[in-house]
PDB file of C-alpha atoms in Angstrom:
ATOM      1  CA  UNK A  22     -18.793   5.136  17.002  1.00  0.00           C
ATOM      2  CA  UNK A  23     -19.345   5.958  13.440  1.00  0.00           C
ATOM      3  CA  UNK A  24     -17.935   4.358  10.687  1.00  0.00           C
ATOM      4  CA  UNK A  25     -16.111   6.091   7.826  1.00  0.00           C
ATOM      5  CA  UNK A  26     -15.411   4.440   4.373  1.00  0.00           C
ATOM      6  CA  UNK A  27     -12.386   4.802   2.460  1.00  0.00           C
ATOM      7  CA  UNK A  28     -10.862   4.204  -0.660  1.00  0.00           C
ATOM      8  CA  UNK A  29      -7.327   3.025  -2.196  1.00  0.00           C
ATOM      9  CA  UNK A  30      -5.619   6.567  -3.063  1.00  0.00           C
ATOM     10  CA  UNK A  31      -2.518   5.352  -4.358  1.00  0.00           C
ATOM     11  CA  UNK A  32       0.899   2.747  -3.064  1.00  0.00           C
ATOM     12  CA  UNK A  33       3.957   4.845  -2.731  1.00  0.00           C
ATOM     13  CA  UNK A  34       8.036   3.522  -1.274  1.00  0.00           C
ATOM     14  CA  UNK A  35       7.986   4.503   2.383  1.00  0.00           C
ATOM     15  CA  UNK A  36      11.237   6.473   3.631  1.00  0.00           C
ATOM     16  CA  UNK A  37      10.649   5.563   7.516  1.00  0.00           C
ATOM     17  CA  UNK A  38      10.934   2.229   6.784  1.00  0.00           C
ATOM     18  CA  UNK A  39      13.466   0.498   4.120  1.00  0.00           C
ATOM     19  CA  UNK A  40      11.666  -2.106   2.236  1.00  0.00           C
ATOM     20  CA  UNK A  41       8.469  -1.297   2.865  1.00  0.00           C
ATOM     21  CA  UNK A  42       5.840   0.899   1.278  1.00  0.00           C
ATOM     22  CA  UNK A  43       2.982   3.206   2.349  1.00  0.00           C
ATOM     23  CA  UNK A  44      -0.523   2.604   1.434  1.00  0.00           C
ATOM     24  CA  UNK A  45      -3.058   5.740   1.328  1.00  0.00           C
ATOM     25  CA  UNK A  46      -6.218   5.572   1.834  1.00  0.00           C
ATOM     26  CA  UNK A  47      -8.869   8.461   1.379  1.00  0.00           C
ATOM     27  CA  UNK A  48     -11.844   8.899   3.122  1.00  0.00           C
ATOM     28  CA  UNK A  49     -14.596   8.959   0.597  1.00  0.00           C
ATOM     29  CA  UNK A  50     -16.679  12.079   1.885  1.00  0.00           C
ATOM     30  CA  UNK A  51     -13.977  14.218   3.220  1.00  0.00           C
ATOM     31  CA  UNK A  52     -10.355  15.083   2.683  1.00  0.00           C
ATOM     32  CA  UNK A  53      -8.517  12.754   4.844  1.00  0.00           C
ATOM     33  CA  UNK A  54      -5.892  10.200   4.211  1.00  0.00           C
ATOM     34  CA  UNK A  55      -5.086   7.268   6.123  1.00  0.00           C
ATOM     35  CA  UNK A  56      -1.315   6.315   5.531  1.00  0.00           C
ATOM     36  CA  UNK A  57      -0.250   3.038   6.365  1.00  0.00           C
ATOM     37  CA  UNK A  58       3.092   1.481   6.025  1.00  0.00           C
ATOM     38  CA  UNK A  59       3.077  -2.085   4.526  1.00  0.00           C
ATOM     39  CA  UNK A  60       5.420  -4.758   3.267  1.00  0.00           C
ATOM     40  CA  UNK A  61       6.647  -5.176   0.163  1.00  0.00           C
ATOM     41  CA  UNK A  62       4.626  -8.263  -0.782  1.00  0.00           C
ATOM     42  CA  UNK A  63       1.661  -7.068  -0.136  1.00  0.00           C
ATOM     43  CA  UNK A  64       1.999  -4.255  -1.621  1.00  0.00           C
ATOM     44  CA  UNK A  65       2.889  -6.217  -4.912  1.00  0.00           C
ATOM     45  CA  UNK A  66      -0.480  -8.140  -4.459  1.00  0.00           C
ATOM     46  CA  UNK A  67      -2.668  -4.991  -3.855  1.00  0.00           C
ATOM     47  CA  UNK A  68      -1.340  -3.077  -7.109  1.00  0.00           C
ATOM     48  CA  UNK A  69      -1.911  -6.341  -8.941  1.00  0.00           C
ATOM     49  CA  UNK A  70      -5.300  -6.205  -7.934  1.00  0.00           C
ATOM     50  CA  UNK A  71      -5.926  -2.767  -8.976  1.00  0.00           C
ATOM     51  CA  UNK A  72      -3.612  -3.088 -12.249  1.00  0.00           C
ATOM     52  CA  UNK A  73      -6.873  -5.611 -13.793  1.00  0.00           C
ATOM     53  CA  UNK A  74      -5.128  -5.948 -17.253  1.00  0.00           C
ATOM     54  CA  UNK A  75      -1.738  -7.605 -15.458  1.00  0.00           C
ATOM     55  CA  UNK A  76      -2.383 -11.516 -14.666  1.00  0.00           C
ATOM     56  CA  UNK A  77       0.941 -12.894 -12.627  1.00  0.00           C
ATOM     57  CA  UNK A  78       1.583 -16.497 -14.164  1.00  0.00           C
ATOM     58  CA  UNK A  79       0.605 -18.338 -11.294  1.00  0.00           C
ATOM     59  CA  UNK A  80      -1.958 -17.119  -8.335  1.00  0.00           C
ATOM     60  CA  UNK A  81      -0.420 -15.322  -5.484  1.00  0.00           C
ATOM     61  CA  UNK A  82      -1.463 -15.562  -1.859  1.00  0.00           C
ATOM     62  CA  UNK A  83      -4.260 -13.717  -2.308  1.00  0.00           C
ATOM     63  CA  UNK A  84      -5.816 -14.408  -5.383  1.00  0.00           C
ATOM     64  CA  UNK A  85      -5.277 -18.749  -3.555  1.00  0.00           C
ATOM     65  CA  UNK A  86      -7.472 -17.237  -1.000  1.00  0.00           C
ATOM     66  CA  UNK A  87     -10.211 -15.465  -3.029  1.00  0.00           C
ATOM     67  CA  UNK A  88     -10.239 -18.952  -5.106  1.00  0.00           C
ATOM     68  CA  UNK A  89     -11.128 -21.475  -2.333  1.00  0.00           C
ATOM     69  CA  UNK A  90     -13.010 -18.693  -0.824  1.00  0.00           C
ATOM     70  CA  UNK A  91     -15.388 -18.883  -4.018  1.00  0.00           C
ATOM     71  CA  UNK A  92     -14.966 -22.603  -4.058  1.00  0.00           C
ATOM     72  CA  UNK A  93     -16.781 -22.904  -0.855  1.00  0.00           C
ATOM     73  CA  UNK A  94     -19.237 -20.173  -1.440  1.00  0.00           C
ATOM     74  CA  UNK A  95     -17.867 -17.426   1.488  1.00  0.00           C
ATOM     75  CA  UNK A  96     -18.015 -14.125   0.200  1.00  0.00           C
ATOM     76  CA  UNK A  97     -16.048 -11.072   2.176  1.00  0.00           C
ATOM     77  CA  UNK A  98     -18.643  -8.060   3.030  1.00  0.00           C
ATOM     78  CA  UNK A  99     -16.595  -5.464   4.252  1.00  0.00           C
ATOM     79  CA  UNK A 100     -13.124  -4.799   5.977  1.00  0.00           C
ATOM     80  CA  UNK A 101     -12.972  -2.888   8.859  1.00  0.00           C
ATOM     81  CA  UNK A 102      -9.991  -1.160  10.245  1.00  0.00           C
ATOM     82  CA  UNK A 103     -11.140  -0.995  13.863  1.00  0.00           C
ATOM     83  CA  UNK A 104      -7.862  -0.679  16.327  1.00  0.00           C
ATOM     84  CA  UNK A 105      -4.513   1.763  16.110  1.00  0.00           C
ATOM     85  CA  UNK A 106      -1.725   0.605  18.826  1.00  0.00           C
ATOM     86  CA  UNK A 107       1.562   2.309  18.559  1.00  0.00           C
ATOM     87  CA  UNK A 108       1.210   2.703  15.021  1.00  0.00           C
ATOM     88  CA  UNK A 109      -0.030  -0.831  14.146  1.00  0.00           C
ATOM     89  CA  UNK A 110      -3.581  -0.685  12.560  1.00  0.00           C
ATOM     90  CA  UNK A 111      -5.930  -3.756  13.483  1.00  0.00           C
ATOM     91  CA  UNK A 112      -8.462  -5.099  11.051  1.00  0.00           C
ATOM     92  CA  UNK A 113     -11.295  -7.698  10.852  1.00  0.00           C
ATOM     93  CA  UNK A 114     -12.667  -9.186   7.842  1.00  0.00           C
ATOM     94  CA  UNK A 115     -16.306  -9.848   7.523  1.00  0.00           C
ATOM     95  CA  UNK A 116     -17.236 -12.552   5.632  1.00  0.00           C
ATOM     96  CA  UNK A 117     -20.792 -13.911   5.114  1.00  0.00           C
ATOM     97  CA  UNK A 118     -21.686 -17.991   4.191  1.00  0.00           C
ATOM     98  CA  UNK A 119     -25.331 -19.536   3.797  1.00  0.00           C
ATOM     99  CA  UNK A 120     -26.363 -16.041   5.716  1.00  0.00           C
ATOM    100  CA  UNK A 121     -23.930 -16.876   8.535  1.00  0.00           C
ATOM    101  CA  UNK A 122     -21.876 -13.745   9.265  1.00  0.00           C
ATOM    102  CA  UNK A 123     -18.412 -14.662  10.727  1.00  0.00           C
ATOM    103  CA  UNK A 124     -15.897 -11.717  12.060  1.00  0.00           C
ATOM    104  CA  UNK A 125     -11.844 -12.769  11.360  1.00  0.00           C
ATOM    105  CA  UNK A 126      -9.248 -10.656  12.563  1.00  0.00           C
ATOM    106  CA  UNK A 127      -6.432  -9.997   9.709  1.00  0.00           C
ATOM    107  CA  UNK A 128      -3.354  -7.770   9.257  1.00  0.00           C
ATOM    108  CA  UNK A 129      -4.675  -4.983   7.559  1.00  0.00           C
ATOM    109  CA  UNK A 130      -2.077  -4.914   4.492  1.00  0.00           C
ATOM    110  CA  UNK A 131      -3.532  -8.719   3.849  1.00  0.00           C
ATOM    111  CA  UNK A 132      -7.520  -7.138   4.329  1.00  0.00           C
ATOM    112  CA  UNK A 133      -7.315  -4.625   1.810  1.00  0.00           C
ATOM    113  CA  UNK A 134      -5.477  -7.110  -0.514  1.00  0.00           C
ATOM    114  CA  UNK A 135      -8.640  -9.404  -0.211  1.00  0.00           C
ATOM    115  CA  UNK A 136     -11.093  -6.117  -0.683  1.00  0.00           C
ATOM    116  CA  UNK A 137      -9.715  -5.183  -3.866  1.00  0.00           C
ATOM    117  CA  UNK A 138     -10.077  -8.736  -4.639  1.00  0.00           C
ATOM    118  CA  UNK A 139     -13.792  -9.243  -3.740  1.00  0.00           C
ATOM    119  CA  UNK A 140     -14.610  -5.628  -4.104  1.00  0.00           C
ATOM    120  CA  UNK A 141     -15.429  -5.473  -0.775  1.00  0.00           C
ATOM    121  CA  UNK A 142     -15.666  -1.755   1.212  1.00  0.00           C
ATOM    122  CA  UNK A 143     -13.253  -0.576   3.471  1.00  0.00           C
ATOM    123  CA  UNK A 144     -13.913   1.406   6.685  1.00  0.00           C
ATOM    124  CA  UNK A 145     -12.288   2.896   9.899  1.00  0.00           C
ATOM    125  CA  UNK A 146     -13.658   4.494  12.720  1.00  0.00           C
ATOM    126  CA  UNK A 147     -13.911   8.312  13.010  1.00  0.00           C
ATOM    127  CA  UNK A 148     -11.335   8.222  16.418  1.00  0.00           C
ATOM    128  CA  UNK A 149      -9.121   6.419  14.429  1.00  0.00           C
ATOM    129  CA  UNK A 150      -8.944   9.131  11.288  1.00  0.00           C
ATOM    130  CA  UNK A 151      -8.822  11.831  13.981  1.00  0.00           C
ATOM    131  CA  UNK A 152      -5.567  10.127  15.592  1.00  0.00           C
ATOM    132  CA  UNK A 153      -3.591   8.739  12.199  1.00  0.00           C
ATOM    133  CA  UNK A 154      -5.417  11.099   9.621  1.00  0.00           C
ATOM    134  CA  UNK A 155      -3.603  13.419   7.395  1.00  0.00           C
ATOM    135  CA  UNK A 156      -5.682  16.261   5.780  1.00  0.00           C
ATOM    136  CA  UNK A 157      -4.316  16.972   1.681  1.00  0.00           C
ATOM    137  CA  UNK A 158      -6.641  20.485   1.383  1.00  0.00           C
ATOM    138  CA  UNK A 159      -5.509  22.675   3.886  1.00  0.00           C
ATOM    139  CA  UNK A 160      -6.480  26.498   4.347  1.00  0.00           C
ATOM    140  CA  UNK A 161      -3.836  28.267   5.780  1.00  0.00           C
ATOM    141  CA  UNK A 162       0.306  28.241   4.646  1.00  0.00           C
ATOM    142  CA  UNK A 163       1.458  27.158   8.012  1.00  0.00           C
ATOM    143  CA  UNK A 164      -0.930  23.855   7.880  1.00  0.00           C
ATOM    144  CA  UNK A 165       0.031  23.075   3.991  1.00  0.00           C
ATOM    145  CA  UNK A 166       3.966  23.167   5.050  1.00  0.00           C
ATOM    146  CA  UNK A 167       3.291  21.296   8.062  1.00  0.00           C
ATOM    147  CA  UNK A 168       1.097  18.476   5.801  1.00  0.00           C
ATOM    148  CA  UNK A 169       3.879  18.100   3.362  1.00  0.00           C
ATOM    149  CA  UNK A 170       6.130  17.590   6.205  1.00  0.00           C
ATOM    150  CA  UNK A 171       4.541  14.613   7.299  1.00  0.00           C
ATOM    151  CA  UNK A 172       4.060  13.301   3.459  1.00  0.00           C
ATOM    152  CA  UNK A 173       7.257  13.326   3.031  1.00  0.00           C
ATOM    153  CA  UNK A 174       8.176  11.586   5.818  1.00  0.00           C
ATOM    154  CA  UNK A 175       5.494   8.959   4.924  1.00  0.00           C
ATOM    155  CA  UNK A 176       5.790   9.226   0.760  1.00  0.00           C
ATOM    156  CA  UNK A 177       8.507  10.019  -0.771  1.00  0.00           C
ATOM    157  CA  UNK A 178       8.298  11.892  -4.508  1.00  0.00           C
ATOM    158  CA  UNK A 179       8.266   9.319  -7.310  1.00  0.00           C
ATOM    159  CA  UNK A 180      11.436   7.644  -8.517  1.00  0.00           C
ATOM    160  CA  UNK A 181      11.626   8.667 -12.190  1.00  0.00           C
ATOM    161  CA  UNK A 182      10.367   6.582 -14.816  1.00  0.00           C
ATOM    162  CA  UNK A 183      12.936   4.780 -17.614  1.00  0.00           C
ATOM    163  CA  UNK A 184      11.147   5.964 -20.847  1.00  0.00           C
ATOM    164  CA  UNK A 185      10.073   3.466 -23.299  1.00  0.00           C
ATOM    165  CA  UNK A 186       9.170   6.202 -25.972  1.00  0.00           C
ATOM    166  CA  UNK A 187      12.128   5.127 -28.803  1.00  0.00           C
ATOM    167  CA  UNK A 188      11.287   1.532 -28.056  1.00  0.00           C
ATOM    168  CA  UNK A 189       8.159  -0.571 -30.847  1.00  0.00           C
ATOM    169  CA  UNK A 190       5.247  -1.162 -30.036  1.00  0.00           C
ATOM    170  CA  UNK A 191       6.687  -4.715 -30.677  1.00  0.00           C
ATOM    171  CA  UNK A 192       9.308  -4.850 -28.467  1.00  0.00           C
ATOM    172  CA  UNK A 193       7.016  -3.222 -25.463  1.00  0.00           C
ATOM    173  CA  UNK A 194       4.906  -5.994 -25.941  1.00  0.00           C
ATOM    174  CA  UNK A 195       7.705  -8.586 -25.595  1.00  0.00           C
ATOM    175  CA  UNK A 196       9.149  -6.899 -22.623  1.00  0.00           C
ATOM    176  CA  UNK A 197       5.624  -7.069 -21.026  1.00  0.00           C
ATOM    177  CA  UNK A 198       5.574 -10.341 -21.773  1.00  0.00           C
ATOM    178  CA  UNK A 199       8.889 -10.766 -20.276  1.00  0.00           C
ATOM    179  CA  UNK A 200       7.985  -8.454 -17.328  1.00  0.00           C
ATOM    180  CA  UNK A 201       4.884 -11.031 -16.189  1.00  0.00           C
ATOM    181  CA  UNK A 202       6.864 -13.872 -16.576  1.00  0.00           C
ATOM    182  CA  UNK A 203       9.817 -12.816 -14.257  1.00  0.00           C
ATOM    183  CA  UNK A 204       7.162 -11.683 -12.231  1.00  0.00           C
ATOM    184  CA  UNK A 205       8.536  -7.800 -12.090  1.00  0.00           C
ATOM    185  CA  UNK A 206       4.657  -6.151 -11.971  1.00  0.00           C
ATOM    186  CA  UNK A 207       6.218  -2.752 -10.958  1.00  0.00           C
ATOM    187  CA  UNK A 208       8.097  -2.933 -14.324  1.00  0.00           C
ATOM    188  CA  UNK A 209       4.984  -4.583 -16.188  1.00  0.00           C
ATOM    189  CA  UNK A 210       2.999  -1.951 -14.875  1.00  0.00           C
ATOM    190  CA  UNK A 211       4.782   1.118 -16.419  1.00  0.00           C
ATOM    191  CA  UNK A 212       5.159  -0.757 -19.252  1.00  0.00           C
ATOM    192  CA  UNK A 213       1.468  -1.260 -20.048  1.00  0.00           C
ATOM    193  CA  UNK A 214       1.162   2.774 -18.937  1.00  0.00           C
ATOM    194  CA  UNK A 215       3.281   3.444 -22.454  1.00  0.00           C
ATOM    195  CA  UNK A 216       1.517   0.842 -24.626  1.00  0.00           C
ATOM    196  CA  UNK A 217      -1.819   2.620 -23.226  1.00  0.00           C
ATOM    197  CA  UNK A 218      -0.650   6.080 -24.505  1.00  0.00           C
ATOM    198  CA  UNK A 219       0.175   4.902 -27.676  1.00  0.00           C
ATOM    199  CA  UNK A 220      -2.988   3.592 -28.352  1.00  0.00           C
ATOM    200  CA  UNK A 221      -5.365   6.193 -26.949  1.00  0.00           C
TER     201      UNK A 221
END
């Protein structure tokens, strides 16, 4: 069985199930997407990772792990999403140390954290996108209206943004501050999107 890769497409709130949110991956030579529902936690941890210029005050879960995984020299090749059972994806880490290749099997919301977090790759089989894969570029009307029928039952639209443009510079900068301290990264996050615009 071949072996696609894929890449992080976005993190969206998931309207199938409350509190949770809906991770979508892309496959990197095609135009699939892999959506997979996720807790909120997680979630959290993975935009962290991709959001480089927000450090939370003290290490999360994840970022523990990457630590004493660096500590004691093990370094995480790849991630591969290798099972789907009734809607739960299963995923194995491989992690290399001293040349020693070692196979652990993970939750896959916790396996991409880590891969964003080692830069690792991320793969699925080709079954697997054939079962749970959505196609975004469609050709014909009837296929586009039955994609975004699935979307939205996966990813809802976004929740609109508070604007920050009447606030200062100076006081966006103290309600980052405050943002990262409280540990509110969602909030940090748009934040740090407005200070960005201002000084492009």
């Amino acid at each position: 069985m071949s072996l696609v890769r894929l890449d992080i497409k976005g993190i969206s709130y998931s309207q199938t199930q409350s509190g949770a949110y809906a991770l979508v991956l892309s496959e990197v030579d095609g135009s699939r997407t892999l959506p997979i529902v996720i807790g909120a936690f997680e979630a959290q941890s993975i935009a962290i990772s991709l959001e480089k210029e927000i450090k939370p005050p003290r290490p999360l879960t994840h970022d523990l792990f990457k630590s004493f995984a660096d500590r004691f020299h093990i370094i995480i090749k790849q991630v591969i999403i290798h099972k789907l059972v009734d809607g739960v994806f299963y995923s194995s880490l491989i992690c290399e140390r001293d040349g020693i290749k070692e196979i652990i099997d993970t939750r896959t919301s916790d396996a991409i954290a880590l891969a964003t977090r080692f830069d690792a790759p991320i793969f699925t089989y080709e079954n697997i996108l054939d079962k749970a894969g959505v196609y975004l570029k469609l050709k014909d009307e009837e296929e586009v209206e039955e994609e975004e029928l699935i979307l939205e039952d996966l990813i809802p639209e976004t929740i609109e943004e508070t604007s920050y443009s009447s606030e200062s510079l100076e006081s966006l900068n103290q309600k980052l501050s405050e943002a990262v301290a409280n540990e509110d990264y969602e909030l940090a996050a748009k934040i740090r999107d407005e200070i960005n615009k201002r000084n492009i």
